[in-house]
PDB file of C-alpha atoms in Angstrom:
ATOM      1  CA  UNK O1286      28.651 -43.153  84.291  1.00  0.00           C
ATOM      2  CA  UNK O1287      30.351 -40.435  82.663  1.00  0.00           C
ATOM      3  CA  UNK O1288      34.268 -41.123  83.323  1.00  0.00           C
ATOM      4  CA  UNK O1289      35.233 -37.944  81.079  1.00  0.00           C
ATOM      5  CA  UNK O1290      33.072 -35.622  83.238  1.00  0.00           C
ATOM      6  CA  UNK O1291      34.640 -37.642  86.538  1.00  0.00           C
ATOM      7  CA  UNK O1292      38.437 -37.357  85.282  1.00  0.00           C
ATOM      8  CA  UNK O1293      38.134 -33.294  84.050  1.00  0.00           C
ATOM      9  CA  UNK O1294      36.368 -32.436  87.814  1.00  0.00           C
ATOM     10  CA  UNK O1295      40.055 -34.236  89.714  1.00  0.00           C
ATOM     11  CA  UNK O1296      41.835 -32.227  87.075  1.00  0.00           C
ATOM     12  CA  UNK O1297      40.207 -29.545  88.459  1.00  0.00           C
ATOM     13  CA  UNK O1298      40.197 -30.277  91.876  1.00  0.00           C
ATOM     14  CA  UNK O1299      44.348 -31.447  91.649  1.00  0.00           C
ATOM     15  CA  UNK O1300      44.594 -27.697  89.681  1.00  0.00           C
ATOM     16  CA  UNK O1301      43.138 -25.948  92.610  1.00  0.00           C
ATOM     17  CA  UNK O1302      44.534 -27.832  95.624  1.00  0.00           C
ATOM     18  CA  UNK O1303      48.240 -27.530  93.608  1.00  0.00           C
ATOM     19  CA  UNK O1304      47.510 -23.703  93.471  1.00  0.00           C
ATOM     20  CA  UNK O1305      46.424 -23.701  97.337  1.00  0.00           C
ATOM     21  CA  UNK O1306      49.312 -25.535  98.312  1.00  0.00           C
ATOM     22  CA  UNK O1307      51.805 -23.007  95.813  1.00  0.00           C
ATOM     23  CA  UNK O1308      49.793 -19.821  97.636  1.00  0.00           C
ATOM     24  CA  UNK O1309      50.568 -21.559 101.012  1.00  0.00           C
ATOM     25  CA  UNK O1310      54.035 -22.017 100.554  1.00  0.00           C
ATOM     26  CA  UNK O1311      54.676 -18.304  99.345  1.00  0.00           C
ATOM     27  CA  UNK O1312      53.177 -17.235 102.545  1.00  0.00           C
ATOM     28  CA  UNK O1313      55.241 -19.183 104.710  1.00  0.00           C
ATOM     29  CA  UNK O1314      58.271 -17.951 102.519  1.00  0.00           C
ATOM     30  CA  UNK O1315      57.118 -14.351 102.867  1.00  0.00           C
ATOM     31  CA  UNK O1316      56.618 -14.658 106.440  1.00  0.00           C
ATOM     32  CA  UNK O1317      60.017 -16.844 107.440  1.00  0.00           C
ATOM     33  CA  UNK O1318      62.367 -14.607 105.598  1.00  0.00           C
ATOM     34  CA  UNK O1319      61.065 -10.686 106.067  1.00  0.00           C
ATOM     35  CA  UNK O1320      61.305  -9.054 109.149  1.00  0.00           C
ATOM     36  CA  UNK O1321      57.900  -8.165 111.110  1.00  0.00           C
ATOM     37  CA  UNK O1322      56.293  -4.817 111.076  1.00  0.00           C
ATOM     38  CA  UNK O1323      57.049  -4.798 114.895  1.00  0.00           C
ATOM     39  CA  UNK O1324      60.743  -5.224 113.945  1.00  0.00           C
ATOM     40  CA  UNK O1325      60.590  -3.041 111.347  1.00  0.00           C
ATOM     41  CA  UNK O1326      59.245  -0.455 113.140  1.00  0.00           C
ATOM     42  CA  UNK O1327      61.992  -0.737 115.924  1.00  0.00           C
ATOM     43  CA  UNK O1328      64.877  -1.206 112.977  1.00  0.00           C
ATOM     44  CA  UNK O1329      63.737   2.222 110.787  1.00  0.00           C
ATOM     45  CA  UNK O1330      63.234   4.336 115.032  1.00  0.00           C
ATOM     46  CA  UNK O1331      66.951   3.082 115.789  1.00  0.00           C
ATOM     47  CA  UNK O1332      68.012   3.990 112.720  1.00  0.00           C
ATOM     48  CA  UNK O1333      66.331   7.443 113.011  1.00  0.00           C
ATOM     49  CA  UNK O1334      67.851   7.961 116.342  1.00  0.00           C
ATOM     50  CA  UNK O1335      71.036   8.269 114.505  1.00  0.00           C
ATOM     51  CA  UNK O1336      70.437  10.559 111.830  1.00  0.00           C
ATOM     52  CA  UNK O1337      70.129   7.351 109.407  1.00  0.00           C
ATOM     53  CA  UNK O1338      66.512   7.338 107.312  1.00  0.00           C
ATOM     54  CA  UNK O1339      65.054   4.489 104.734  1.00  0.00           C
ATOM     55  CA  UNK O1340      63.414   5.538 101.904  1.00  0.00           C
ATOM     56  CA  UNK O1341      62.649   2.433 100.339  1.00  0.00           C
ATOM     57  CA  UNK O1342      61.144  -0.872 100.805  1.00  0.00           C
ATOM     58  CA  UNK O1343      63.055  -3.804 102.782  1.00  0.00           C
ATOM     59  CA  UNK O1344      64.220  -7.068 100.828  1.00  0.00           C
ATOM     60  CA  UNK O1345      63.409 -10.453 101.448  1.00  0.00           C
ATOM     61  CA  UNK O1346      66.606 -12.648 102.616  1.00  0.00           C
ATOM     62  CA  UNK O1347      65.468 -16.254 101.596  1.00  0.00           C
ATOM     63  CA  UNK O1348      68.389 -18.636 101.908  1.00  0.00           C
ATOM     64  CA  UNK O1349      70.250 -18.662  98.490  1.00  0.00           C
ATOM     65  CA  UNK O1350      72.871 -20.481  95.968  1.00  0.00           C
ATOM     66  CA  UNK O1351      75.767 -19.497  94.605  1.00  0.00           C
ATOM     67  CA  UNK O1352      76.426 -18.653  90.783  1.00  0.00           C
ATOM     68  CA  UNK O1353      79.180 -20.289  88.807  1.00  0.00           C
ATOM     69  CA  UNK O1354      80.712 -17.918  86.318  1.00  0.00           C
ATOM     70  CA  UNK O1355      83.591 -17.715  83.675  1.00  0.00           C
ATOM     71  CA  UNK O1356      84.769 -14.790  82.414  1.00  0.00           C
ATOM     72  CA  UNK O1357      83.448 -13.517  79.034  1.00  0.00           C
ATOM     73  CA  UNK O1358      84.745 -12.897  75.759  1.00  0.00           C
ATOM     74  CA  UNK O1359      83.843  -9.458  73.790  1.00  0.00           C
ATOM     75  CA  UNK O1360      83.778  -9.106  70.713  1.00  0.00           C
ATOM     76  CA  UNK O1361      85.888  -5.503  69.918  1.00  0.00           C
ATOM     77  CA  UNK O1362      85.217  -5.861  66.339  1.00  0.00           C
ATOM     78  CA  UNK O1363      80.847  -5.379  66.672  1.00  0.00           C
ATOM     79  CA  UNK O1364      81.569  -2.709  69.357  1.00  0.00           C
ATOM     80  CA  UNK O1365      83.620  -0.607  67.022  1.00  0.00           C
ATOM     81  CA  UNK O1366      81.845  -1.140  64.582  1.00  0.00           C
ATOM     82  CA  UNK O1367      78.568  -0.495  65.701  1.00  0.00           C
ATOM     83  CA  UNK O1368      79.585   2.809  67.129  1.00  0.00           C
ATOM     84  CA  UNK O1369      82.060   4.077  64.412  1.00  0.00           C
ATOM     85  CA  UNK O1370      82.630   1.911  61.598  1.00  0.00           C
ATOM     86  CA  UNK O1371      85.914   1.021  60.602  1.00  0.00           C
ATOM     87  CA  UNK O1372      87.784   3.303  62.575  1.00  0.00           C
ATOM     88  CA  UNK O1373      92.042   2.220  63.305  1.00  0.00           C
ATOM     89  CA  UNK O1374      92.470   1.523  66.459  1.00  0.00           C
ATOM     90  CA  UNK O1375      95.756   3.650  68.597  1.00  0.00           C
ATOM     91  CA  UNK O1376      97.194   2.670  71.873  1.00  0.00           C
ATOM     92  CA  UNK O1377      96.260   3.923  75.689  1.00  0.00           C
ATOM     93  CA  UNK O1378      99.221   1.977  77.552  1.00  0.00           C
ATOM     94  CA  UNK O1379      97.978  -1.345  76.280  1.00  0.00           C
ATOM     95  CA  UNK O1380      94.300  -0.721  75.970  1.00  0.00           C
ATOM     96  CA  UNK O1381      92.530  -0.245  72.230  1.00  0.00           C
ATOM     97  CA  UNK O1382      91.239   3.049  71.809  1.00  0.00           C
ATOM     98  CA  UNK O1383      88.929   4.198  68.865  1.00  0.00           C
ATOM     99  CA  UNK O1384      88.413   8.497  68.538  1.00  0.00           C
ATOM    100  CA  UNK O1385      85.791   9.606  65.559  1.00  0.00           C
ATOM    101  CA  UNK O1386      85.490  13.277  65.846  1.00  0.00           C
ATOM    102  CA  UNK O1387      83.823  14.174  69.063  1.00  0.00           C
ATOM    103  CA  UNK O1388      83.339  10.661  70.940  1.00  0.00           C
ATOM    104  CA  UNK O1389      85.906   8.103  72.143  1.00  0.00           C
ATOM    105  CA  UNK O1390      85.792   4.535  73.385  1.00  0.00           C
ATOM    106  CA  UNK O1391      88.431   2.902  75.440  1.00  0.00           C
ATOM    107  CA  UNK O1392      88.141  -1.174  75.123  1.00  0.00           C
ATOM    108  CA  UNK O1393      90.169  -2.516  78.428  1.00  0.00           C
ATOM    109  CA  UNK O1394      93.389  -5.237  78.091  1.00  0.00           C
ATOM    110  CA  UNK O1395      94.648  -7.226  80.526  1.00  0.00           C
ATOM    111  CA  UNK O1396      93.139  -7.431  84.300  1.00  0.00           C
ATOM    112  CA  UNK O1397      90.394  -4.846  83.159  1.00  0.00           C
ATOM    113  CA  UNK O1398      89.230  -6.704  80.266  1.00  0.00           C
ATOM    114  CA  UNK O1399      85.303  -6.762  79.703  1.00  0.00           C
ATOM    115  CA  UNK O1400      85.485  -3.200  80.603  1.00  0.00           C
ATOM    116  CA  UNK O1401      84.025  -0.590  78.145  1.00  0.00           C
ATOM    117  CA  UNK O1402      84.352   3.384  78.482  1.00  0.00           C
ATOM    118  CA  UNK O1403      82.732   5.727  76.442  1.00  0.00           C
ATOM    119  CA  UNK O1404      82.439   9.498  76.150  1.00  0.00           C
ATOM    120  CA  UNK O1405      80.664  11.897  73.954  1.00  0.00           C
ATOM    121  CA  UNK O1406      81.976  15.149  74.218  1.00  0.00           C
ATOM    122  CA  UNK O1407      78.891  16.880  72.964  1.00  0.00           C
ATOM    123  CA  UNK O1408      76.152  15.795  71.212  1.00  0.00           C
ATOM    124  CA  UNK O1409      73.722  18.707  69.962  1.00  0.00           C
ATOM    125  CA  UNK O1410      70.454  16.369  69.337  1.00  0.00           C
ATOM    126  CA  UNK O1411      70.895  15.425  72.994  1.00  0.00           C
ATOM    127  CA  UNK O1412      71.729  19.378  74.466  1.00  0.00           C
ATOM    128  CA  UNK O1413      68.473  20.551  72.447  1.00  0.00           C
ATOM    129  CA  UNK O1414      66.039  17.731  73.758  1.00  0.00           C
ATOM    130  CA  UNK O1415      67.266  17.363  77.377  1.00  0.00           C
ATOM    131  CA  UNK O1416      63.960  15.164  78.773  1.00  0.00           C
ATOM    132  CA  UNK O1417      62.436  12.108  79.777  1.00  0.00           C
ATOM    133  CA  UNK O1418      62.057  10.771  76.593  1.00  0.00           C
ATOM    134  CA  UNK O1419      65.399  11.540  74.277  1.00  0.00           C
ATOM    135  CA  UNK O1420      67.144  10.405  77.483  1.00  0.00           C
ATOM    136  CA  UNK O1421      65.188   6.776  77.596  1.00  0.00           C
ATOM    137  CA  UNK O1422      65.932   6.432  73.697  1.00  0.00           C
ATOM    138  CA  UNK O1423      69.099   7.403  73.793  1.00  0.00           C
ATOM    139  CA  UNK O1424      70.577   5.024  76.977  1.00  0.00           C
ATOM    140  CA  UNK O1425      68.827   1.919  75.080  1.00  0.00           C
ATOM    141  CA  UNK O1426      70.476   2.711  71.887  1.00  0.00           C
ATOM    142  CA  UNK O1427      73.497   3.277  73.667  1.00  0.00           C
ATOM    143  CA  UNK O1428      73.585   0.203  75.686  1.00  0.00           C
ATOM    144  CA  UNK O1429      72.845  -2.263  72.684  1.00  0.00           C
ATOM    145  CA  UNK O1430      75.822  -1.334  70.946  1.00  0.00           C
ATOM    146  CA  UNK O1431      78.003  -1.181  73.930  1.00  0.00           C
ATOM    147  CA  UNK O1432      77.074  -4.631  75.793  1.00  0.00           C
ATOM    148  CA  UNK O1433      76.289  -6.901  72.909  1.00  0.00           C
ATOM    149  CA  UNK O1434      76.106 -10.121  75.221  1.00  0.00           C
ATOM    150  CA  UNK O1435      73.991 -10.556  78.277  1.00  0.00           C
ATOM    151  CA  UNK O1436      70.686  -9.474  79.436  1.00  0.00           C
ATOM    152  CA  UNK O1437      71.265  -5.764  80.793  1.00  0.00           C
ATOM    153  CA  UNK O1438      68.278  -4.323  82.910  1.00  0.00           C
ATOM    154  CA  UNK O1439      67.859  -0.970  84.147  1.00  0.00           C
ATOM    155  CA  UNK O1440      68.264  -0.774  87.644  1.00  0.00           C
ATOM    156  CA  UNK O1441      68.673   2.876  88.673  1.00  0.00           C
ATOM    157  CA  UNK O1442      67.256   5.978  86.415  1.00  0.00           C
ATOM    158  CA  UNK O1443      67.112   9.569  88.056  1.00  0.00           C
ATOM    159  CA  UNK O1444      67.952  13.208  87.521  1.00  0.00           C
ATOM    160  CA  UNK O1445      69.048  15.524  89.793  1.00  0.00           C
ATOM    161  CA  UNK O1446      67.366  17.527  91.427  1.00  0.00           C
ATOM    162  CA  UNK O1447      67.596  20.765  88.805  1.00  0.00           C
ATOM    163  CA  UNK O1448      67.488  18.624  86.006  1.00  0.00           C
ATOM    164  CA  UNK O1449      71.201  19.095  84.642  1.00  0.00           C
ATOM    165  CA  UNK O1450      71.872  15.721  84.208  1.00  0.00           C
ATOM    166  CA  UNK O1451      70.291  12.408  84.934  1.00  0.00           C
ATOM    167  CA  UNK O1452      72.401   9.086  85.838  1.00  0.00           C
ATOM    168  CA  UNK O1453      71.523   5.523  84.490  1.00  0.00           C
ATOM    169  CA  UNK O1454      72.165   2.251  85.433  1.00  0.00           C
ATOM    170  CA  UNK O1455      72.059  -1.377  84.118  1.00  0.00           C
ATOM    171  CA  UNK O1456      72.793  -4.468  85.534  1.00  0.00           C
ATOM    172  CA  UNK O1457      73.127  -8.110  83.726  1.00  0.00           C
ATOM    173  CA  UNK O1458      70.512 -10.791  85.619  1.00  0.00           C
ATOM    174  CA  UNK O1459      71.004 -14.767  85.714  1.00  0.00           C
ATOM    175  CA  UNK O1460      67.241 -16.606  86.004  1.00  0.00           C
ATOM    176  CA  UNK O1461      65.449 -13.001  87.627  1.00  0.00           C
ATOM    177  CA  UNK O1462      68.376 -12.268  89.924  1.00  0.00           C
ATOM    178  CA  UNK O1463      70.889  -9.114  89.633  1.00  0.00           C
ATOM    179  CA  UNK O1464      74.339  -9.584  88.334  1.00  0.00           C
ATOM    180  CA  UNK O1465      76.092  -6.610  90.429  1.00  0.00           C
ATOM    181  CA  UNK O1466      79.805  -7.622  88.628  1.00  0.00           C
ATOM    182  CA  UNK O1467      78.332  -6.729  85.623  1.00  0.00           C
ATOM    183  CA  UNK O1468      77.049  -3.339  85.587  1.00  0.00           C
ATOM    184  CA  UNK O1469      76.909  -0.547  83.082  1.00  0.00           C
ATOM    185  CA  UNK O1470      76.148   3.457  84.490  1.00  0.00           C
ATOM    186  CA  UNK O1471      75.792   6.081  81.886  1.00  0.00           C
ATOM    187  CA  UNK O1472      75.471  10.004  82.785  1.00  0.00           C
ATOM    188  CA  UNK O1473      73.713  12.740  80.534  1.00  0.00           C
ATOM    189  CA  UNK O1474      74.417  16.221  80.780  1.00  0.00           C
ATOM    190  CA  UNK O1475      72.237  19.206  79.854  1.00  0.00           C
ATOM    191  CA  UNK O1476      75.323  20.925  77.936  1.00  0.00           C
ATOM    192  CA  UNK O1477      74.936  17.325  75.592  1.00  0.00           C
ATOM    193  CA  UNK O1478      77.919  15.622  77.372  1.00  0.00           C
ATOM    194  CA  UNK O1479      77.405  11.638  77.483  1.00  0.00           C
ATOM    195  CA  UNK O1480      79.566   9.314  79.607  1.00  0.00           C
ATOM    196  CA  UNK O1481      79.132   5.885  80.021  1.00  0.00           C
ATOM    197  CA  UNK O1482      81.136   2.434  81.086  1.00  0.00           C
ATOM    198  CA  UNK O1483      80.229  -0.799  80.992  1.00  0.00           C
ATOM    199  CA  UNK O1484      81.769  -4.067  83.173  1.00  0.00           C
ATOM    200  CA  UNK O1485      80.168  -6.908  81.323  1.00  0.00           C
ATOM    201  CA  UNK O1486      83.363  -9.220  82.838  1.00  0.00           C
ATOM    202  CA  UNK O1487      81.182 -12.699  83.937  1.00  0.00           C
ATOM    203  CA  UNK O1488      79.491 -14.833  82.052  1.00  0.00           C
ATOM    204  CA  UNK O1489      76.405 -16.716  84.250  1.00  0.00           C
ATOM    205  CA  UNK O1490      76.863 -20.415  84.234  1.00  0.00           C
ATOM    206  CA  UNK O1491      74.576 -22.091  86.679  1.00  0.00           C
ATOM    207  CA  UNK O1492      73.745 -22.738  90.132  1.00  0.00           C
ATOM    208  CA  UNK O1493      75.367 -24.061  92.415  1.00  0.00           C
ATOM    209  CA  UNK O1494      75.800 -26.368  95.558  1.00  0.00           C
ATOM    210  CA  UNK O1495      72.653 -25.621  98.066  1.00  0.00           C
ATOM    211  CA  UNK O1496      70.864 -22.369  99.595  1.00  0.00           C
ATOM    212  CA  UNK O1497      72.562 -21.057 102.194  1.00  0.00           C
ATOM    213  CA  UNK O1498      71.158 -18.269 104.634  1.00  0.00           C
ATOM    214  CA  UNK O1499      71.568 -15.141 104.012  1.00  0.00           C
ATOM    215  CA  UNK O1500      72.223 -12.608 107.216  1.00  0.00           C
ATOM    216  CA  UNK O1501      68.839 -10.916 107.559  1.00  0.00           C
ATOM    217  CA  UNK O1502      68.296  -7.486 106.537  1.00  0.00           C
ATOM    218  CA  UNK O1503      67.531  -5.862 109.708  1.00  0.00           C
ATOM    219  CA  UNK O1504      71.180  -7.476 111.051  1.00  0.00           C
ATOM    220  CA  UNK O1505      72.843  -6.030 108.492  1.00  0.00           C
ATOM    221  CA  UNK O1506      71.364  -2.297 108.494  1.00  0.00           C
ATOM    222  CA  UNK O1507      72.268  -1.997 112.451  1.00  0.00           C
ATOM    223  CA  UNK O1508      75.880  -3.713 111.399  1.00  0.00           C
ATOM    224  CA  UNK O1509      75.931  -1.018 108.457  1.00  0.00           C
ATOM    225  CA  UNK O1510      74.697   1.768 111.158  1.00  0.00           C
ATOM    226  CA  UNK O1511      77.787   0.957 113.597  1.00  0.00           C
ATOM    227  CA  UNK O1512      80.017   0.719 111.060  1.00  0.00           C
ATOM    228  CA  UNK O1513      78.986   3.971 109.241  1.00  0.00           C
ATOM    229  CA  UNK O1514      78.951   5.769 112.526  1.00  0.00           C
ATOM    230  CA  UNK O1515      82.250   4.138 113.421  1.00  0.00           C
ATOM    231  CA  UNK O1516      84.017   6.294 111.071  1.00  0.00           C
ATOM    232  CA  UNK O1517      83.240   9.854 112.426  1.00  0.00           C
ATOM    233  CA  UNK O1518      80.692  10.206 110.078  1.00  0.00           C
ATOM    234  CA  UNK O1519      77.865  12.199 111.554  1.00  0.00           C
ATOM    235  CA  UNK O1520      75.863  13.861 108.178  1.00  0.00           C
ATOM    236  CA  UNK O1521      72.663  12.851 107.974  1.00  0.00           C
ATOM    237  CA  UNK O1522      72.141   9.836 105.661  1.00  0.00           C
ATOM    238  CA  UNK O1523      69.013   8.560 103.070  1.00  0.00           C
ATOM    239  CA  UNK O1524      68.934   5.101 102.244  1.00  0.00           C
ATOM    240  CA  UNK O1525      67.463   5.464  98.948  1.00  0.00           C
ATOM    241  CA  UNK O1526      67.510   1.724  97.571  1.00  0.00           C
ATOM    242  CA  UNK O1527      68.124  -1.478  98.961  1.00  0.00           C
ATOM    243  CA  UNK O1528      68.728  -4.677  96.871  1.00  0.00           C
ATOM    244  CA  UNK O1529      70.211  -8.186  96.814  1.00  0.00           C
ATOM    245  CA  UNK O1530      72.539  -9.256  93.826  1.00  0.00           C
ATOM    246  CA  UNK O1531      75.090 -11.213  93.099  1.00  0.00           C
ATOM    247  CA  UNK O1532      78.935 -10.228  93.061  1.00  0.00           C
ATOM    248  CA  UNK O1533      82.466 -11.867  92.190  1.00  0.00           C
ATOM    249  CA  UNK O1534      85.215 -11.135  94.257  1.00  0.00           C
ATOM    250  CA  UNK O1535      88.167 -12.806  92.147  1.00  0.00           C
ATOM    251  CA  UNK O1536      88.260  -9.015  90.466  1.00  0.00           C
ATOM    252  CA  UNK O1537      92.516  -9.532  89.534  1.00  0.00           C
ATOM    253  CA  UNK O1538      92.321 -13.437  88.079  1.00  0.00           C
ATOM    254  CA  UNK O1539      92.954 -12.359  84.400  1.00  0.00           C
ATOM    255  CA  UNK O1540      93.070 -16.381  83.260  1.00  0.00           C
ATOM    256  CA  UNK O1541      89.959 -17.097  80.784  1.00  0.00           C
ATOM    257  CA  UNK O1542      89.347 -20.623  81.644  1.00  0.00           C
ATOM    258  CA  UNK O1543      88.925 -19.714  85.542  1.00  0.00           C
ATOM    259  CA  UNK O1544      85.368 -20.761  86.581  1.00  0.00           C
ATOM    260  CA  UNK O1545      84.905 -18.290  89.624  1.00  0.00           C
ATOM    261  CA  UNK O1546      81.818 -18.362  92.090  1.00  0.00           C
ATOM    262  CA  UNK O1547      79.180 -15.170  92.438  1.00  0.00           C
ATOM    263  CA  UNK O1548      78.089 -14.949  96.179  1.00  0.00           C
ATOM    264  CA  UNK O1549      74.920 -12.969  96.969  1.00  0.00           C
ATOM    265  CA  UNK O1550      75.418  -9.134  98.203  1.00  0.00           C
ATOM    266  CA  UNK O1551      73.691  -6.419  99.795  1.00  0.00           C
ATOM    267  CA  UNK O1552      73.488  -3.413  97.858  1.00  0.00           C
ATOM    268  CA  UNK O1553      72.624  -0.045  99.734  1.00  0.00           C
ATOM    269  CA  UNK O1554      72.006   3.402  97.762  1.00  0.00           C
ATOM    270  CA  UNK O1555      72.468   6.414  99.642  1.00  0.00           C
ATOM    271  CA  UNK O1556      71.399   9.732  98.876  1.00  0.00           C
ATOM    272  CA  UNK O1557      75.025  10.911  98.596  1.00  0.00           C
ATOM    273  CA  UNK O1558      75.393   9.137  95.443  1.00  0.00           C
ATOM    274  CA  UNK O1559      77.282   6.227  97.438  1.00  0.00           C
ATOM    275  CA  UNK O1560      76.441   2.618  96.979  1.00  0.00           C
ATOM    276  CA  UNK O1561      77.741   0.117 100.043  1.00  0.00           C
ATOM    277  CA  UNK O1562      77.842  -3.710  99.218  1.00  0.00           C
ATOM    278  CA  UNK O1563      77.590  -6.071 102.057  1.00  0.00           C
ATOM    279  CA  UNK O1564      78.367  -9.755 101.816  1.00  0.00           C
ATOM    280  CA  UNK O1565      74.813 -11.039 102.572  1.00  0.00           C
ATOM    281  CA  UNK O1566      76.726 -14.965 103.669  1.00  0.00           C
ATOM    282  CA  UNK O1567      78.853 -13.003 106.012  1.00  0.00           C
ATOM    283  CA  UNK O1568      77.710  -9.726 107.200  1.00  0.00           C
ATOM    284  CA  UNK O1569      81.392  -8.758 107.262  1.00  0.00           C
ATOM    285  CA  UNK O1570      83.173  -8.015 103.797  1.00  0.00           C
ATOM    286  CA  UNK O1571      81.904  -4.828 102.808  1.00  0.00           C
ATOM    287  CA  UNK O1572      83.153  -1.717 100.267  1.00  0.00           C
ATOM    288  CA  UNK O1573      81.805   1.085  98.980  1.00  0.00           C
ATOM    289  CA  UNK O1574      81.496   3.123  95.455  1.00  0.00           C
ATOM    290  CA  UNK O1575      80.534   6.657  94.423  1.00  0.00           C
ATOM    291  CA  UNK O1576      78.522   4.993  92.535  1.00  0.00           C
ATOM    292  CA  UNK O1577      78.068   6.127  88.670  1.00  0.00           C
ATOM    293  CA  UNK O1578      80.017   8.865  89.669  1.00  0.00           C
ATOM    294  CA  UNK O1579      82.902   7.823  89.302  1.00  0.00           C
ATOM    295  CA  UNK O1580      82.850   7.333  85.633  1.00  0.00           C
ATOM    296  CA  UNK O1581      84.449  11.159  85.894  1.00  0.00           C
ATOM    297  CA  UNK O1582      87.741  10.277  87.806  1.00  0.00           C
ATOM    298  CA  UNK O1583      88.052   7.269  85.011  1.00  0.00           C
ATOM    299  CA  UNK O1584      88.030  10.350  82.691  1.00  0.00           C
ATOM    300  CA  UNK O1585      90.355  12.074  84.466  1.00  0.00           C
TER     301      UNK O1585
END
């Protein structure tokens, strides 16, 4: 008897039943936490009936853990130095700010600390090659000298409609899921104008305690609908984008050794630039951004 031939056909066979059993229990997963196509249908006509329209495809909302985090540490020095070279720093209120001719970068103290800005004022390589591919170059360059730590994925890349600028954004991702605390959003302009800022605050730890549910995403677009509608707001609306991430609330604790929990969060994109984030626990907490837009009233 050949044992050898015996023992590599159950490797085989344990192989193939291991992968059935994996392919079985992603199908049960897929079809326990996404809505049906009957529901879906329903969720995108109600949504319709009031002037509210989905672009994009629906997440998952398998149950999920929280994320311990601490804060992080940057490291000035490599920023500076990376973008200007030894350049003396001067004073914004208590922030360090570094000028060289026409850019500027703002490090933040205090309760904003792990906050970068940046602006280039004009930039003539960038105003005589305004396309696809100077703009990809230039955001990766851009973002490895501004984040340094971390693992920052783009998230969001689009122009306008005419072209005159496009807006970019990264976010920071813990074992394949979305860091929304840590986020970096950089905006082009056709005259060669280049702003960015980058909140690189948190510093992924591990999981924690167990999965949790997670409100469905069907629940919390006709809680989102209400509440939008609530507020007098009758223009028509595009959900452009529709992701789950995690955020940490505990924005104001300014104490290094704090080890703060990341919760996981809906995160809507509308086609008014504004981005809504839902608690995805709750169903309740909710704010809302102009998204990379409003790297111009920082400016200001």
């Amino acid at each position: 008897m050949n044992f050898g031939r015996i023992l590599n056909i159950f490797i085989i066979l344990f192989l193939v039943a291991n992968v059935v059993l994996y392919g079985m229990y992603e199908y049960k997963s897929k079809k326990d936490y996404s809505i049906t196509a009957e529901k879906e249908a329903q969720l995108r006509e109600t949504l319709g009936e009031n002037d509210i329209y989905i672009y994009c495809l629906l997440p998952d909302f398998r149950p999920r853990k929280r994320i311990e985090v601490k804060f992080r540490n940057i490291d000035e020095d490599k920023i500076r130095k990376q973008l200007f070279g030894n350049v003396t720093v001067t004073y914004k209120n208590l922030d360090h700010r570094y000028t060289k001719e026409n850019e500027d970068l703002i490090i933040y103290q205090g309760t904003k600390k792990g906050t970068v800005f940046y602006t280039n004022s004009y930039d003539n390589h960038l105003e005589e090659n305004f396309d696809n591919s100077t703009i990809e170059k230039y955001s990766k360059d851009l973002m490895k000298k501004l984040t340094i730590e971390g693992n920052m994925n783009l998230t969001s890349y689009q122009p306008d409609d005419n072209y005159s600028y496009y807006q970019i954004e990264y976010n920071d991702s813990y074992r394949d899921e979305t860091i929304f605390s840590n986020t970096a959003g950089i905006i082009f302009y056709e005259s060669g104008k280049v702003m960015a800022r980058v909140k690189n605050r948190y510093e992924p730890i591990r999981f924690v305690g167990d999965s949790e549910r997670i409100y469905p995403i069907d629940e919390v677009l006709y809680k989102f609908m209400h509440n939008i509608r609530q507020k007098d707001n009758n223009e028509l609306i595009k959900i452009m984008g529709i992701d789950i991430g995690y955020y940490v609330e505990e924005e104001d604790i300014a104490d290094a050794n704090t080890i703060m929990k990341a919760e996981p969060w809906y995160r809507i994109r509308l086609g008014n630039n504004e981005v809504h984030y839902i608690n995805a626990y709750t169903n309740k907490d909710t704010f809302y951004t102009k998204g990379i837009f409003d790297l111009e009233d920082e400016e200001n």
